Coordinates of C-alpha atoms in Angstrom, one line a residue:
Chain A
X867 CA 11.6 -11.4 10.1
X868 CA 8.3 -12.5 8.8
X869 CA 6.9 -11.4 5.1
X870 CA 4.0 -11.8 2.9
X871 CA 4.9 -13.8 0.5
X872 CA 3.1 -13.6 -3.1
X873 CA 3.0 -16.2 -6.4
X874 CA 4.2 -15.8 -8.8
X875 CA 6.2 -12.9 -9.5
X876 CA 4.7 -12.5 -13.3
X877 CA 2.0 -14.4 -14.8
X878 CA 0.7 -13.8 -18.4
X879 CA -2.5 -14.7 -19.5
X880 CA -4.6 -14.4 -22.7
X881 CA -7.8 -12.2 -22.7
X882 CA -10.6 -14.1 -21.7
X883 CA -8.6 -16.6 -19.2
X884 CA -8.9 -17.5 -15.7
X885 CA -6.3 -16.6 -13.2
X886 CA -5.6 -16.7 -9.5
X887 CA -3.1 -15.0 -7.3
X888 CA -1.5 -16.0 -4.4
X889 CA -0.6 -14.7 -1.1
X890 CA 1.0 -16.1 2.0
X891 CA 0.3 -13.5 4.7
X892 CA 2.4 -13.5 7.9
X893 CA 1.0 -16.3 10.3
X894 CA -0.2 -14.5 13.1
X895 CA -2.0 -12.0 10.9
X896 CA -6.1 -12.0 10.8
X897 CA -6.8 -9.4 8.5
X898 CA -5.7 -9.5 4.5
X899 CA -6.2 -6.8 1.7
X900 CA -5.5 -6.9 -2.0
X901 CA -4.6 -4.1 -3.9
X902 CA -3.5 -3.2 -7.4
X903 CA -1.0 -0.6 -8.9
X904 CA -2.0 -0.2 -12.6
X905 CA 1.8 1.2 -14.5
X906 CA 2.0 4.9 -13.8
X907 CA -0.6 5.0 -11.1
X908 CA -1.8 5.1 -7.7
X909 CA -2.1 2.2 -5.2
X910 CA -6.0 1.4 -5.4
X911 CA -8.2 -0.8 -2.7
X912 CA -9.4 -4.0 -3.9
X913 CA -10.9 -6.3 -1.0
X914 CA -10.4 -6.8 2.8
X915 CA -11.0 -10.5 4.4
X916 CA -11.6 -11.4 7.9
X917 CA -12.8 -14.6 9.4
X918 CA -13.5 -16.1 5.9
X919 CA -15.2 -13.3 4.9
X920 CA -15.0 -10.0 2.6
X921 CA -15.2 -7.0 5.5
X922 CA -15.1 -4.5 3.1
X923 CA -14.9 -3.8 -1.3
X924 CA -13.9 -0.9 -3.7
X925 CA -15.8 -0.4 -6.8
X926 CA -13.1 -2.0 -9.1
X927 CA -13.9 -5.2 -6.8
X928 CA -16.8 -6.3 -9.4
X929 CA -18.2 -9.9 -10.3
X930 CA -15.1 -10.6 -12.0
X931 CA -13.3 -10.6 -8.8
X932 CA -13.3 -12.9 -5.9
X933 CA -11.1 -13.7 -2.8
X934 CA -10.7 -17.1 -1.2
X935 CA -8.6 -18.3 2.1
X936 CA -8.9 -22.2 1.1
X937 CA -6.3 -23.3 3.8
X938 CA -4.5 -22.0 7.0
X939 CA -2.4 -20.4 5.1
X940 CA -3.0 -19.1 2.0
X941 CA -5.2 -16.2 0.4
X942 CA -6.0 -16.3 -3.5
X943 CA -7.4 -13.4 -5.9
X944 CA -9.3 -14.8 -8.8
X945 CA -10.2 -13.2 -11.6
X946 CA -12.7 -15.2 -13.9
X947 CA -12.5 -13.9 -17.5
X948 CA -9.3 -11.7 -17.7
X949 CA -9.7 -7.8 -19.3
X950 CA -6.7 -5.9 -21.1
X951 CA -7.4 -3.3 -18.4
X952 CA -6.7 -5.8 -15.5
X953 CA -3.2 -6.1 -16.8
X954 CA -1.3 -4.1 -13.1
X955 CA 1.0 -5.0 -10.1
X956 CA -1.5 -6.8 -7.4
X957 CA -0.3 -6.8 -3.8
X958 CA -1.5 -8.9 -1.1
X959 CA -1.4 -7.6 2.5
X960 CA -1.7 -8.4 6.2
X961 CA -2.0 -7.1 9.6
X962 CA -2.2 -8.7 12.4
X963 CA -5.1 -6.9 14.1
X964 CA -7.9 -4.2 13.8
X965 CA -8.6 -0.8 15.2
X966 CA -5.3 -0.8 17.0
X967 CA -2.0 1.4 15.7
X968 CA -1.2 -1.6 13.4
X969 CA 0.5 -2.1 10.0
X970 CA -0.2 -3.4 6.9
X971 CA 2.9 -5.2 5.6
X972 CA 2.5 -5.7 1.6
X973 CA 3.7 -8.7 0.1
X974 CA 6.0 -8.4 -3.1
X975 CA 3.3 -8.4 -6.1
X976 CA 2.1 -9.8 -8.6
X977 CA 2.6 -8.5 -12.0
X978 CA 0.0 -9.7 -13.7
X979 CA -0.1 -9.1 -18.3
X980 CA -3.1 -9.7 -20.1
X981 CA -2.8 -9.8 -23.7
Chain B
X591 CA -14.4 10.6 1.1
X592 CA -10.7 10.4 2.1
X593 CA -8.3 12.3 -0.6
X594 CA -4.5 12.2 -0.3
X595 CA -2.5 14.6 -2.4
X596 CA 0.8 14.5 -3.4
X597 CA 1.6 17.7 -5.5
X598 CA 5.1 16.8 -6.3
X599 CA 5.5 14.5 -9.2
X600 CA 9.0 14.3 -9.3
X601 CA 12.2 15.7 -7.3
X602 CA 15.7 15.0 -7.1
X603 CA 18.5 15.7 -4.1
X604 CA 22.1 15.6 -4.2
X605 CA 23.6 12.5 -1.9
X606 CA 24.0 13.6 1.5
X607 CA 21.7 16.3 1.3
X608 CA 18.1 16.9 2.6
X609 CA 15.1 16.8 0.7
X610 CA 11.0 17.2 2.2
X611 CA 8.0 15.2 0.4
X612 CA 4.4 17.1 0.2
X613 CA 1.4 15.5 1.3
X614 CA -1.7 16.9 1.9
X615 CA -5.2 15.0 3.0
X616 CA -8.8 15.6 3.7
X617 CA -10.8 13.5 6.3
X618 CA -13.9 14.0 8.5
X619 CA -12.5 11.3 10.7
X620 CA -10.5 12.3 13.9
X621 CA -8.4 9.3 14.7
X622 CA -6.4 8.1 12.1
X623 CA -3.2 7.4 10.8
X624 CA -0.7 8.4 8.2
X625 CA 2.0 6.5 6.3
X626 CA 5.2 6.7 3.8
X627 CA 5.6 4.1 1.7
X628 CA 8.6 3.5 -0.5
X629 CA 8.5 1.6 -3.6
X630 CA 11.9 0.9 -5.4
X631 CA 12.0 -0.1 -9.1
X632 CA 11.7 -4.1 -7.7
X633 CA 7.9 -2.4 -7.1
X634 CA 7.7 -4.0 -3.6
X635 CA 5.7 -1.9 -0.8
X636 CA 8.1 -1.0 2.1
X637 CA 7.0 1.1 4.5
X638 CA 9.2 3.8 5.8
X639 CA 7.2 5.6 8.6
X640 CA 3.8 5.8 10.4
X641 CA 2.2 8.8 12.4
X642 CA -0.9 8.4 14.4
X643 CA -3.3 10.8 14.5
X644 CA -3.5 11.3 18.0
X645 CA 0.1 11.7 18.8
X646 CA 1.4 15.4 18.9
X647 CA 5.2 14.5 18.2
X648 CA 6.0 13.9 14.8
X649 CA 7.4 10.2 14.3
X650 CA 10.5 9.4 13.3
X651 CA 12.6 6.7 12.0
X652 CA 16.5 7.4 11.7
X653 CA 17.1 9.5 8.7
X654 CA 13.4 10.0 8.1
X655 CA 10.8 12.1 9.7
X656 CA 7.4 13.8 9.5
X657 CA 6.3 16.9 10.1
X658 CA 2.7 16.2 11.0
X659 CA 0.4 19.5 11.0
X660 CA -3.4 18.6 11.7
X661 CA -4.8 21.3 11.7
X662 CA -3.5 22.0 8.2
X663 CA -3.9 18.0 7.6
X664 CA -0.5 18.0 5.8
X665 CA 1.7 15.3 6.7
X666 CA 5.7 15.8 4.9
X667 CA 8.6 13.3 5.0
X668 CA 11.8 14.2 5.4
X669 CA 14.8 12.7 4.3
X670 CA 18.1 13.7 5.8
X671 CA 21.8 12.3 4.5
X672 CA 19.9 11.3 1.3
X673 CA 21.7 8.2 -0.4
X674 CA 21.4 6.1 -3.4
X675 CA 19.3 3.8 -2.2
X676 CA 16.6 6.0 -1.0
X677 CA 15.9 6.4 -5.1
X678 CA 12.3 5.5 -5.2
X679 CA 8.4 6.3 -5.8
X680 CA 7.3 7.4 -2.1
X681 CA 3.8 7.4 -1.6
X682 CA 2.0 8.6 1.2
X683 CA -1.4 7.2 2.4
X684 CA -3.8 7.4 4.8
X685 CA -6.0 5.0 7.3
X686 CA -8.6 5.4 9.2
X687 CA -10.7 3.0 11.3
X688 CA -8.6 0.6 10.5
X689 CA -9.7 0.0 7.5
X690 CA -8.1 -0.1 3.8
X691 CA -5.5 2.1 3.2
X692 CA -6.2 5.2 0.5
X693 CA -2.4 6.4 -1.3
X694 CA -1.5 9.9 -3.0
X695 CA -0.2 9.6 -6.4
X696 CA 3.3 9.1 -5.4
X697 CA 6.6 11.8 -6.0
X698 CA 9.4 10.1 -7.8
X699 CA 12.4 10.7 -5.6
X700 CA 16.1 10.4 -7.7
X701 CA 19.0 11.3 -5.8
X702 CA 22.0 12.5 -7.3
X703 CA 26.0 11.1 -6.7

């Protein structure tokens, strides 16, 4: 069965630093969505993409933040200049189509430290 | 504004027995849909079972089902023959348009040998 797929599985990063986080969604998906999972706490909404574009943001999603599909295949979350508060469990997810009874399939997160 | 509530922090159930998850919502949509997720300690996403809006019958998958009340926009998961591996955060979460998904808090579910 197909799967999101996500890279890496942990990735620690000074305060400050650049990172990026990467997804493989499920090939016949159109539509991709990052969240993040701070320890303790809800799911939250990041970003949606669709045809190489953001559809749709949350406030967290701020100038810090950007999304990127740079091939067929994969879909990146950077984060320019890292915070302490950043530090959470980032999931990617796809679906394959909108405004039908469809289902976002999550990929396996990212933990992501920021020290 | 969609709100998903989850008024159950924590609960437990022996193996083999059956336990019900709370979830309440609020929405001004009218078609929508409703989820369980389950997140073990690996932290991965898994989705257990999904109820549309516009379906009267309440969906069910196996040893899980929903009872989906509208009108009182509550929307439980039920887990019958509970076993080990059903220990998990459960999160419930809600969709409309088609658009991002919006999660409860979750309700830490340990089951008992």
């Amino acid at each position: 069965e197909p799967e999101v797929t996500q890279t890496p599985s942990h990735q620690v990063t000074q305060m400050g630093q650049e990172v990026i986080l990467r997804c493989v969604p499920i090939s016949n998906h159109l539509y991709f969505y990052w969240y993040r999972q701070i320890l303790g706490q809800k799911v939250e909404f990041l970003v949606s993409f669709y045809n190489n574009e953001i559809s749709e943001k949350s406030e967290i999603f701020d100038d810090q933040f950007s999304v990127e599909r740079p091939d067929g295949s994969n879909f990146t979350l950077k984060i320019r200049s890292t915070k302490l508060e950043d530090s959470a469990m980032y999931f990617c997810a796809s679906r394959r189509l909108r405004g039908n009874p469809d289902t976002q399939y999550f990929g396996p997160g990212t933990r992501l430290t920021v020290l | 504004a969609q709100t998903v509530t989850q008024s159950q922090p924590e609960m437990s159930v022996q193996e083999a027995e059956t336990v019900t998850l709370s979830c309440t919502y609020d929405t001004s949509e009218s078609n929508y849909y409703l989820f369980w997720y389950k997140q073990p300690p690996s932290r991965q996403m898994i989705l257990v079972i999904r109820q549309e809006a516009y379906k009267q019958q309440n969906a069910t998958e196996n040893r899980f089902s929903v009872n989906f009340q509208k009108a009182a926009k509550s929307f439980s998961l039920k887990i019958s023959d509970s076993q080990l591996g059903d220990t998990a955060m459960y999160f419930c979460a809600f969709e409309a348009g088609a658009n991002n998904l919006f999660f409860g808090t979750g309700t830490r579910l340990t089951v008992i040998p």
